[in-house]
Tab-separated table of C-alpha atoms (C1' of nucleotides) in Angstrom:
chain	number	residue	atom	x	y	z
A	1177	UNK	CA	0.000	0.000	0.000
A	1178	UNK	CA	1.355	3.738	-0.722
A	1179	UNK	CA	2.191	5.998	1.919
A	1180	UNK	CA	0.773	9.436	1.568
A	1181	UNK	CA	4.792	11.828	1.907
A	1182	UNK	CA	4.616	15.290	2.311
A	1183	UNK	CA	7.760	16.814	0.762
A	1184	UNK	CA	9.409	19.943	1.667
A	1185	UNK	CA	11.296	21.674	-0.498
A	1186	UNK	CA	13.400	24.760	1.054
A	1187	UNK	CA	15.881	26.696	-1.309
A	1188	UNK	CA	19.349	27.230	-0.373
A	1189	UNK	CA	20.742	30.785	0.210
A	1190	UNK	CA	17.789	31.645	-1.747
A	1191	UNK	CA	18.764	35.214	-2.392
A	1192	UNK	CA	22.052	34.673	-3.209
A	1193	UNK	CA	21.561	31.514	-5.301
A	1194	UNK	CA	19.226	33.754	-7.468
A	1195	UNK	CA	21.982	36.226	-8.040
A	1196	UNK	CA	24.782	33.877	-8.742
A	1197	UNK	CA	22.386	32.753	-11.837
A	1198	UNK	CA	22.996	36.265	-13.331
A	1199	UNK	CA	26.575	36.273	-12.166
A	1200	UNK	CA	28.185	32.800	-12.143
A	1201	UNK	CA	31.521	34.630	-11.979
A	1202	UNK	CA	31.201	34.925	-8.707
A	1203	UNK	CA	30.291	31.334	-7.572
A	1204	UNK	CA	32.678	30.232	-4.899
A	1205	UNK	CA	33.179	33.585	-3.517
A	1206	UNK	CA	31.456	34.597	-0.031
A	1207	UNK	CA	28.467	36.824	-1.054
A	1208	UNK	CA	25.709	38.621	0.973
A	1209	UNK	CA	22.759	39.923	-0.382
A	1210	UNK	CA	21.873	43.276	1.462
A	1211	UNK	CA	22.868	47.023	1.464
A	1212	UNK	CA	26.656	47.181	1.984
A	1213	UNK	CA	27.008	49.383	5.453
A	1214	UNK	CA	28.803	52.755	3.641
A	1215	UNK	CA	27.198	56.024	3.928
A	1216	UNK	CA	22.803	55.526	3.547
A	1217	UNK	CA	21.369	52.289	4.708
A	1218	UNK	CA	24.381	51.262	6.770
A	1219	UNK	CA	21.946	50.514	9.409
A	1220	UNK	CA	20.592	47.352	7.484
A	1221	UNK	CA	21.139	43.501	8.004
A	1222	UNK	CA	22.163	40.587	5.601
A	1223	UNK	CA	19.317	38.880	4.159
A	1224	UNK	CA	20.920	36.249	2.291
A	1225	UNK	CA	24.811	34.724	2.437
A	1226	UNK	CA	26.626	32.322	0.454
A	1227	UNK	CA	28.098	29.029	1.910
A	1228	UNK	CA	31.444	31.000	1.687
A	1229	UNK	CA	30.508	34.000	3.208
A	1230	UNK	CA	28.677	31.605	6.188
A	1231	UNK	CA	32.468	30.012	6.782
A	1232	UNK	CA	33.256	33.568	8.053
A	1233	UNK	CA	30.441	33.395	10.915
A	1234	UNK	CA	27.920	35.740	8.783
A	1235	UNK	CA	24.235	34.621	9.033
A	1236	UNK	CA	20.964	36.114	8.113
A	1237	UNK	CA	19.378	38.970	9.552
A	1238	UNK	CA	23.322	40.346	10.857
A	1239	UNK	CA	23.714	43.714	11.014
A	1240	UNK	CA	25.735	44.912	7.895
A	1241	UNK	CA	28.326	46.406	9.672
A	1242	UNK	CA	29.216	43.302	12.262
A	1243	UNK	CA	28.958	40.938	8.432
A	1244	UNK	CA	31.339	43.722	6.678
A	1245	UNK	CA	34.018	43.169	9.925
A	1246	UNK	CA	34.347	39.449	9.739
A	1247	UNK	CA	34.783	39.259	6.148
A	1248	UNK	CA	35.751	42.504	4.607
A	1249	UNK	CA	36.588	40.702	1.244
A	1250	UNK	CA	32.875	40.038	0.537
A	1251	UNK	CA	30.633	40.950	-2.546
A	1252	UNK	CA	27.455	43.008	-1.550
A	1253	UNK	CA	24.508	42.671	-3.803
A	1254	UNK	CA	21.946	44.900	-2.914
A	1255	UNK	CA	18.398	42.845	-3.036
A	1256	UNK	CA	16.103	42.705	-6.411
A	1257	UNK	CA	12.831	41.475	-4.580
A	1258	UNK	CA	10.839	41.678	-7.695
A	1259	UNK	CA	13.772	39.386	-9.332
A	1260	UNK	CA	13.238	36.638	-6.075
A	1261	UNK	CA	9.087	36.915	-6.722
A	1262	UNK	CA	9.546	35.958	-10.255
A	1263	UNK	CA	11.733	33.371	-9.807
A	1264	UNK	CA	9.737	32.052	-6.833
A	1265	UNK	CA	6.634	31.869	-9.411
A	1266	UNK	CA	9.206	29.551	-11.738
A	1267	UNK	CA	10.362	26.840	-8.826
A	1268	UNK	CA	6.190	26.557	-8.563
A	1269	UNK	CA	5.486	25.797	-11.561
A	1270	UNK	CA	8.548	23.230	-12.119
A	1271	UNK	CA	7.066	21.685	-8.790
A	1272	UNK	CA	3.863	21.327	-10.209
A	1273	UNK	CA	5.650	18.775	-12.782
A	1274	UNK	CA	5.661	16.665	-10.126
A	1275	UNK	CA	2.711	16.426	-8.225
A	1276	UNK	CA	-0.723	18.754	-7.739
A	1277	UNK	CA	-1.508	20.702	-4.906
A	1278	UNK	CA	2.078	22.379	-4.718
A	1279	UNK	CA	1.402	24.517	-1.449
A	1280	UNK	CA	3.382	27.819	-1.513
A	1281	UNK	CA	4.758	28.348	2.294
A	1282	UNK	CA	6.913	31.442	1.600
A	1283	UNK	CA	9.298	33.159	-0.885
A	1284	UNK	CA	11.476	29.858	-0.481
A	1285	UNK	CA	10.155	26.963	0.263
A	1286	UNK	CA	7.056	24.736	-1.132
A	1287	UNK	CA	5.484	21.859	-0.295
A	1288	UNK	CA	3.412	18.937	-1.704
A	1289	UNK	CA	2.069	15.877	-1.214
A	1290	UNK	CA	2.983	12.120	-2.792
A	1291	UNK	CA	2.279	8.900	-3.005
A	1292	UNK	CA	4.947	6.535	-2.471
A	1293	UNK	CA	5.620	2.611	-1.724
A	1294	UNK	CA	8.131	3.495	0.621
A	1295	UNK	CA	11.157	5.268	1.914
A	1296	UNK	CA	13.509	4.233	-0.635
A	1297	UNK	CA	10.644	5.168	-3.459
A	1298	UNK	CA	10.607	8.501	-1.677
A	1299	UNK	CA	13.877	9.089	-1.628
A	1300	UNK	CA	14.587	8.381	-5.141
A	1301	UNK	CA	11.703	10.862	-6.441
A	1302	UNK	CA	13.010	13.307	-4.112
A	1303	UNK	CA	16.505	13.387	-5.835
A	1304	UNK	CA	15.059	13.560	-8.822
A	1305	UNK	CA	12.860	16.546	-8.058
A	1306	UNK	CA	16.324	17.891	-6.662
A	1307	UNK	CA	18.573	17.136	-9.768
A	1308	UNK	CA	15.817	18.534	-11.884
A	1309	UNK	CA	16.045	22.050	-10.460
A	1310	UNK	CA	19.335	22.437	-10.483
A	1311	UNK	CA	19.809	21.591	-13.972
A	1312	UNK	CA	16.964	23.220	-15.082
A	1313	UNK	CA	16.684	26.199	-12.941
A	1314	UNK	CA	19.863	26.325	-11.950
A	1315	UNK	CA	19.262	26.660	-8.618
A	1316	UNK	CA	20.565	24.966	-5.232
A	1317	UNK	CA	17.585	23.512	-2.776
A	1318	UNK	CA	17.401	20.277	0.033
A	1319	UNK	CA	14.406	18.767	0.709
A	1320	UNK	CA	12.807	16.512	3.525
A	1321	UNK	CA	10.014	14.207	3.278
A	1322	UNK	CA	7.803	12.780	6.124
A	1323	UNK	CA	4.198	11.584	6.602
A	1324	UNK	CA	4.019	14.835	8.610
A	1325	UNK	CA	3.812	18.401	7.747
A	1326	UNK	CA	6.415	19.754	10.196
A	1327	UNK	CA	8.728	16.588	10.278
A	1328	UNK	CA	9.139	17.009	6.660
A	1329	UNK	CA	10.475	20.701	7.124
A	1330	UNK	CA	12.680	19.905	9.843
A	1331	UNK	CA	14.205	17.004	7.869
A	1332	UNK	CA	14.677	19.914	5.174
A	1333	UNK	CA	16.563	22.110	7.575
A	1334	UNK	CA	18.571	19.291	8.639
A	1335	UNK	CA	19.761	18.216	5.018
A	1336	UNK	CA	21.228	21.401	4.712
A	1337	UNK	CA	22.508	22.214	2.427
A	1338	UNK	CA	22.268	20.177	-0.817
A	1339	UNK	CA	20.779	17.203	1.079
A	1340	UNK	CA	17.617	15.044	0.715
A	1341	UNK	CA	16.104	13.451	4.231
A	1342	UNK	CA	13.562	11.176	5.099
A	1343	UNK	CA	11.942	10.586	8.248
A	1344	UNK	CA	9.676	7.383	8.052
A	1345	UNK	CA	6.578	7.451	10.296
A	1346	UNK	CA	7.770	5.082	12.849
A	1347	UNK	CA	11.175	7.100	12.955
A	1348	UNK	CA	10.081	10.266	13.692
A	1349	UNK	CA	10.791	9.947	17.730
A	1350	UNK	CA	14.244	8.609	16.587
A	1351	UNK	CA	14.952	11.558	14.123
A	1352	UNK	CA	13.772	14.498	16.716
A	1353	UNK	CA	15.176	12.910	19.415
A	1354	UNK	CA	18.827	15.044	19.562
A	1355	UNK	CA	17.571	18.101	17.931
A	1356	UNK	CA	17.872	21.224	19.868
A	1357	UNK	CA	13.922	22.362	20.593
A	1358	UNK	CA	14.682	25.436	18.420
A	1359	UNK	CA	14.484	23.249	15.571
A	1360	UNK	CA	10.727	23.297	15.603
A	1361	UNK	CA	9.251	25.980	13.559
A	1362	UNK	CA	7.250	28.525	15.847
A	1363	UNK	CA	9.906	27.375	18.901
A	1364	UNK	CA	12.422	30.708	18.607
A	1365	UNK	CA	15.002	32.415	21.131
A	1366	UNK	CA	12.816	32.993	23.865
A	1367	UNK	CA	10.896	29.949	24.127
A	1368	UNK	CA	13.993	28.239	23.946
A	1369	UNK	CA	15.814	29.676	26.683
A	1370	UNK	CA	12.260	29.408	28.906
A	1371	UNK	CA	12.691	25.444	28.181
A	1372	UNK	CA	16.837	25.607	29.059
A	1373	UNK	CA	15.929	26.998	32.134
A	1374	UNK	CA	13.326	24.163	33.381
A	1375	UNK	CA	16.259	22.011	32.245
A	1376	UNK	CA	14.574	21.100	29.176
A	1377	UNK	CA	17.686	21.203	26.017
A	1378	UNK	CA	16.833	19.118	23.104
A	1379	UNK	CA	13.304	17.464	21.685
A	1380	UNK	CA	14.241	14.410	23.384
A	1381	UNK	CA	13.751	15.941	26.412
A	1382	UNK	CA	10.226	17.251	25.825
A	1383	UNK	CA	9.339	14.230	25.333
A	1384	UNK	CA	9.806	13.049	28.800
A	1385	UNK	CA	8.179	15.951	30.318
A	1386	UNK	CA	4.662	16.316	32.431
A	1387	UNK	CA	2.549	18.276	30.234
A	1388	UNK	CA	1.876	20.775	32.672
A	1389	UNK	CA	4.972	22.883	32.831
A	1390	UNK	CA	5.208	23.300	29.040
A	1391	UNK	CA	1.688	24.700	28.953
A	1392	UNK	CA	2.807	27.370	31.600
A	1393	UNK	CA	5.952	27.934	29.478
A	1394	UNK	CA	4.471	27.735	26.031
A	1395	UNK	CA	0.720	27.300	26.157
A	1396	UNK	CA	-1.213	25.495	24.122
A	1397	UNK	CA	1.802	25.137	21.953
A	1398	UNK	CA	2.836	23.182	24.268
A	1399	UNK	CA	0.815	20.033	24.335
A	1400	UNK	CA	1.319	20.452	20.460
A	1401	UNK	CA	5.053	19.955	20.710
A	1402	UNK	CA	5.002	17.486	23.009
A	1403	UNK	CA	3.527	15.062	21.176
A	1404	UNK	CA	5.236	15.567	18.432
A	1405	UNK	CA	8.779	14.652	20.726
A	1406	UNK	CA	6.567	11.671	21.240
A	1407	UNK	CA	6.505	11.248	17.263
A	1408	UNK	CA	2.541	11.346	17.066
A	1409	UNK	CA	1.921	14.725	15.853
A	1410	UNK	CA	-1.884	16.363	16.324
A	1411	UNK	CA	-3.394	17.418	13.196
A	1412	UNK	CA	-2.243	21.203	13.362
A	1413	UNK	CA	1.683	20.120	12.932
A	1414	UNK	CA	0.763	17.063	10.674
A	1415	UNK	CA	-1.340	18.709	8.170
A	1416	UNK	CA	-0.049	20.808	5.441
A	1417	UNK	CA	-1.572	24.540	5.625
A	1418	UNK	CA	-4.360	25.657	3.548
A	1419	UNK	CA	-3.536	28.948	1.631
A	1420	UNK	CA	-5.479	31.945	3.220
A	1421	UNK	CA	-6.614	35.220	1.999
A	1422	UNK	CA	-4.113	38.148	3.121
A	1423	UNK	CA	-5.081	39.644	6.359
A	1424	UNK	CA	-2.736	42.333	6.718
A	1425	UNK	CA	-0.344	44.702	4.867
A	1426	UNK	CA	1.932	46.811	6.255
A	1427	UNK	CA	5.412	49.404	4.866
A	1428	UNK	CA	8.355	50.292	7.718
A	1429	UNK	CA	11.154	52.818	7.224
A	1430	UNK	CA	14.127	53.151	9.599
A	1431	UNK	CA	15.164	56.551	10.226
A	1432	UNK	CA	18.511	57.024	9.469
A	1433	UNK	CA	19.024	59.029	12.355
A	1434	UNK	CA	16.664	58.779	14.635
A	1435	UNK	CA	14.170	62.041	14.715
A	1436	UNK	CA	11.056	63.089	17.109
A	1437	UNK	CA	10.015	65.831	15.202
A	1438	UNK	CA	6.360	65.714	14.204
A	1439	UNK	CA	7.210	67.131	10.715
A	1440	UNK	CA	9.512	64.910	9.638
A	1441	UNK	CA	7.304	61.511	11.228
A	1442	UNK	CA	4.165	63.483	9.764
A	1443	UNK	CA	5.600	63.726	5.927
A	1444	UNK	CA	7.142	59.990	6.152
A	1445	UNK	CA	3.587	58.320	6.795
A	1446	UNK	CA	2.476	60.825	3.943
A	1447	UNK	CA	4.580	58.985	1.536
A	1448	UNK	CA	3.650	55.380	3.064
A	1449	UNK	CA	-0.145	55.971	3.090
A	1450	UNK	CA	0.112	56.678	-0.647
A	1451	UNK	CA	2.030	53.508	-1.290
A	1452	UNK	CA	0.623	51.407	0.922
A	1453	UNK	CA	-2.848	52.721	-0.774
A	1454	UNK	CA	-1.684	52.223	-4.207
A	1455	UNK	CA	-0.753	48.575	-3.152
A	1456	UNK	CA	-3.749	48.088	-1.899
A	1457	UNK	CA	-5.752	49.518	-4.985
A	1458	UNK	CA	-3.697	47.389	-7.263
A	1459	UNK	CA	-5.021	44.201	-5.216
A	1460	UNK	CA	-8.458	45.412	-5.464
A	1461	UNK	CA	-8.703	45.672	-1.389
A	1462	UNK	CA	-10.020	47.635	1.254
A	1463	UNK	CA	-8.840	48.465	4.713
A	1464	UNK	CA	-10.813	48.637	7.902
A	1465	UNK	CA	-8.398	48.946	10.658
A	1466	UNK	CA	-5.147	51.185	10.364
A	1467	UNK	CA	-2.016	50.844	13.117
A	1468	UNK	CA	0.880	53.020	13.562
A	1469	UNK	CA	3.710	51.537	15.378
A	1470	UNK	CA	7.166	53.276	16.482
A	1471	UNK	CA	10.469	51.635	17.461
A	1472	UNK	CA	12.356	53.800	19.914
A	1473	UNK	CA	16.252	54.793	19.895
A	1474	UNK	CA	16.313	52.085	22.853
A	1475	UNK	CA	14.683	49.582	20.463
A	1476	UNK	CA	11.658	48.963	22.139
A	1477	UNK	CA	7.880	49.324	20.842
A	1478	UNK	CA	4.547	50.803	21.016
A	1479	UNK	CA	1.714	50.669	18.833
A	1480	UNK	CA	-1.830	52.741	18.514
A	1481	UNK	CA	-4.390	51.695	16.145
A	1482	UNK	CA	-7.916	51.988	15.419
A	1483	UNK	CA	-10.881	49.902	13.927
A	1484	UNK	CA	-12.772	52.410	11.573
A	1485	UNK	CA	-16.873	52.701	11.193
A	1486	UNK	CA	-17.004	51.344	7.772
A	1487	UNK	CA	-14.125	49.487	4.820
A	1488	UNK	CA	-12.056	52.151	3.081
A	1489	UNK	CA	-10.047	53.124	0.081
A	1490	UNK	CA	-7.642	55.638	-0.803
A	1491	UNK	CA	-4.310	57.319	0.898
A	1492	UNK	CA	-6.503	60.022	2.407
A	1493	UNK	CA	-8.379	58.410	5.430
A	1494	UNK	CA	-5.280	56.406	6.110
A	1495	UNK	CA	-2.815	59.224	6.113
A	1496	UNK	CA	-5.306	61.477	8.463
A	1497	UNK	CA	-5.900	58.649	10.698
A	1498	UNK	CA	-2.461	57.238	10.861
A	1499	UNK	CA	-1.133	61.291	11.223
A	1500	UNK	CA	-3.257	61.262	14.612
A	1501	UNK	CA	-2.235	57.795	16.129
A	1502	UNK	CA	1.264	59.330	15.591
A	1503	UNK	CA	0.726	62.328	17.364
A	1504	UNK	CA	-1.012	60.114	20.387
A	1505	UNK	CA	1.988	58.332	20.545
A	1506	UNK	CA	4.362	61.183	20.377
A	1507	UNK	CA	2.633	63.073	22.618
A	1508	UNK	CA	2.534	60.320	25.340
A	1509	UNK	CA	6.182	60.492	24.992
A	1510	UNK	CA	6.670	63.866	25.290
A	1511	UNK	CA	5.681	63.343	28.833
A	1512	UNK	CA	6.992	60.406	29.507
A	1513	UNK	CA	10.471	59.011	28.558
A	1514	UNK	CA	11.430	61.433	25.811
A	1515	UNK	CA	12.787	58.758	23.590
A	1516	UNK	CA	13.611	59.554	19.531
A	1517	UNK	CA	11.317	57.625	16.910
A	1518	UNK	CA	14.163	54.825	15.099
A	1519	UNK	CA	11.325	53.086	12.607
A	1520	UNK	CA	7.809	54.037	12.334
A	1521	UNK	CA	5.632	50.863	10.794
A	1522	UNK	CA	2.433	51.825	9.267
A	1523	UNK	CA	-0.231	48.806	8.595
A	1524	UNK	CA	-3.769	48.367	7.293
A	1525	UNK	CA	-6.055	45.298	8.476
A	1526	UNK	CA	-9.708	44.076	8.135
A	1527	UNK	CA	-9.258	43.620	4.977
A	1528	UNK	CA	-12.250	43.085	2.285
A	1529	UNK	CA	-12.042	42.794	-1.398
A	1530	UNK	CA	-13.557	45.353	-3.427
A	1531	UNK	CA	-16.834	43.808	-4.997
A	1532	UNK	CA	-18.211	47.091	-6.974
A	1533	UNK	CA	-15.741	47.807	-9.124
A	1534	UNK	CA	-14.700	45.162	-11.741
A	1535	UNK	CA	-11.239	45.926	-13.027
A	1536	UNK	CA	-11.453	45.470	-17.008
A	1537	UNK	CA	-9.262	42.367	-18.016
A	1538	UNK	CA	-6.702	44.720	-19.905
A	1539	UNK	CA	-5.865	46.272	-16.504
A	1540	UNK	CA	-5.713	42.857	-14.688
A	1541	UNK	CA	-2.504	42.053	-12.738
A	1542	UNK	CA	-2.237	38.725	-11.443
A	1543	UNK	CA	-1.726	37.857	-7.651
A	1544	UNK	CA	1.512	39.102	-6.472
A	1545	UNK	CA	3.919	36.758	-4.836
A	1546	UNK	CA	3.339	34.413	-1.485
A	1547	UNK	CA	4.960	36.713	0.292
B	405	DT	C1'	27.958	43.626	17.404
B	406	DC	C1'	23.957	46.546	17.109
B	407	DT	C1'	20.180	45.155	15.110
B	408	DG	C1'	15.408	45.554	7.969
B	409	DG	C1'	10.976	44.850	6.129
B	410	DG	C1'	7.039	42.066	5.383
B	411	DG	C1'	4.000	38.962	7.399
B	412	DT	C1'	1.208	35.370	10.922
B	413	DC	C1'	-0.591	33.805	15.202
B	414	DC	C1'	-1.471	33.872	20.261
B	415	DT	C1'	-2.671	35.938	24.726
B	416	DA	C1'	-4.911	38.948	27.832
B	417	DG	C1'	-7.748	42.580	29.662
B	418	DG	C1'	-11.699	45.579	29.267
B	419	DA	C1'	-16.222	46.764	27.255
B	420	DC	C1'	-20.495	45.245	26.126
B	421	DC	C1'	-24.419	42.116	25.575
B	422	DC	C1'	-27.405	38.405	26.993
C	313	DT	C1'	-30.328	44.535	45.707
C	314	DC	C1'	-26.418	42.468	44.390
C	315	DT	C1'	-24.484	39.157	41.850
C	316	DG	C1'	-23.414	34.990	38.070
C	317	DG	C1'	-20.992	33.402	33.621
C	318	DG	C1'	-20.292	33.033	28.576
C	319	DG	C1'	-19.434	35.045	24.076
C	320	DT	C1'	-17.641	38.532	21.057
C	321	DC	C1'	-15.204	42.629	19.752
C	322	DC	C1'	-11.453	45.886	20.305
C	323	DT	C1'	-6.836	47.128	21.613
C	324	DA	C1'	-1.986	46.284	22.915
C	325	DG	C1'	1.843	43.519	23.173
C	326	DG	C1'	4.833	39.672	22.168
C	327	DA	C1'	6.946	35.711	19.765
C	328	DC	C1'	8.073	33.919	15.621
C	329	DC	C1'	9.135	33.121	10.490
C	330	DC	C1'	11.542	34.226	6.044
DNA sequence: TCTGGGGTCCTAGGACCC
DNA sequence: TCTGGGGTCCTAGGACCC
């Protein structure tokens, strides 16, 4: 009888294997995608590095100037998103080659569902998927295969990079058993260092525990990871996600020097209700909620937003209404702690498709990308 | 070492209604 | 007269992912 796999396909250094497509001179070399930290935008992070450029200690989401210190010899490729989108929408449809119901999970990674006689069977199709994108799309990816969802992506992670893994049902205890818990998806830093400190280190050692202190650390998360440790995953770790309608959308910009001036936060959310409206228009939605958020100089965060009476369009509503959350938070400042304004974050929720106003086909633009 | 930009989901308290 | 408990919505904050 076939086993139903979900595979797991997660692109490596996605970023930066995109751009070493256009530029193949510079395979080999340690390359970060991201704004090199001289003069404007030196207050950015890596988003993507090479295998090379990871030998030097630089990882994702570094701060440009820490990556530039360890290896000042690296190329800096400043990001093409619309370039990653497109080339996202090609891996999809060479997935969908080989099998339906290829489920988008973000920029990088896909998943789908097969039926196989087993894990050798699995294994096979998987390094053929593999071999099939780099020759074709010249592009670098691992992938991990499990009856389970989030087994399968784990297995991805761990095959890192270049690597194909999979975890048969009735191994899955065995497999998780001397991972770290940060290698489940949705367990990050803090959780992590919550479980160190009720003596709890790898997935193994969930396993083990009472259920009752990882609900007080984690809650309801916790009974879900648990079980997994115990290699019987509940439904909402086992089951691929279904793709949802966007809820949200949202634009930041990072002072480069921090300011508190009303003018200068005023004229900024000016500029981002008009994009974030065009965005919106494009996509044919409205808004119904609006948020303003502000990171202070010290890095921390406070939010105001408001639900409005009735679905909206246009940058004017959102630019009034975001203008005033701003000043609420500003002012409450003022009297407070005094702090300067680092990022402000403007977003739009409750969002509702427009249903009166048919776009003629000639001005149709398909879906943007999954993310 | 000094930290981007775009998202999702969960929790918790207060208001309000029944 | 004083007191329930449950459900839903709104707001704020936090953790996490890529």
């Amino acid at each position: 009888m076939a086993t139903r796999w979900v595979a797991h396909i997660d692109m490596d250094a996605y970023y930066v294997s995109c751009e070493l497509r256009d530029r193949p001179e510079l395979v080999g070399r340690p390359v970060i995608v991201g704004h090199a930290p001289t003069g404007p935008g030196s207050r950015g992070v890596v988003l993507s590095a090479s295998y090379e450029a990871r030998a030097f200690g630089i990882r994702s989401a570094m701060p440009a100037v820490v990556a530039a210190r360890r290896c000042p010899k690296a190329v800096w490729i400043p990001p093409d998103f619309g370039k990653y989108a497109r080339v996202s929408h090609e891996i999809l449809e060479h997935l969908g080659r080989f099998g339906h119901g290829v489920v988008p999970l973000s920029i990088d990674e896909a998943a789908l569902e097969v039926e196989r006689e087993d894990s050798a069977a699995i294994e096979a199709w998987a390094r053929e998927v593999q071999r099939s994108i780099r020759d074709e799309l010249r592009l670098p990816c691992s992938i991990g295969a499990s009856p389970y969802a989030v087994v399968a992506k784990i297995a991805s992670d761990v095959a890192k990079p270049g690597g194909v893994r999979v975890v048969p049902a009735g191994s899955t205890a065995e497999f998780l058993n001397g991972l770290p818990v940060g290698a489940i998806p949705g367990v990050g830093p803090k959780s992590s260092e919550r479980l160190l400190a009720a003596g709890i280190r790898t997935i193994g050692e969930l396993a083990g525990q009472p259920v009752e202190p990882l609900r007080r650390i984690l809650g309801r998360f916790g009974d879900s990871i648990r079980e997994l440790a115990l290699g019987r995953p509940g439904p909402e770790l086992a089951a691929l996600p279904s793709r949802s309608s966007p809820k949200q959308r949202s634009l930041d910009r990072t002072f480069e020097h921090d300011t508190s001036t009303t003018e200068d936060i005023a004229r900024h959310l000016n500029e981002m209700a008009k994009q974030l409206a065009d965005g919106l228009a494009e996509e044919g939605l409205r808004y119904q909620s609006v948020v303003v958020r502000f990171r202070w100089s010290d890095f921390t965060q406070l939010q105001r937003g408001h639900q409005l009476p009735a679905a909206l369009e246009g940058p004017e509503p959102l630019a009034r209404e975001s203008a005033r959350l701003a000043e609420e938070l500003l002012e409450r400042e003022r009297r407070g702690l005094g702090r300067a304004v680092r990022r402000i974050s403007l977003a739009v929720g409750k969002l509702q498709t427009r249903r009166n106003r048919q776009l003629p086909l000639d001005q149709f633009s398909p879906a943007p990308a999954s993310r």
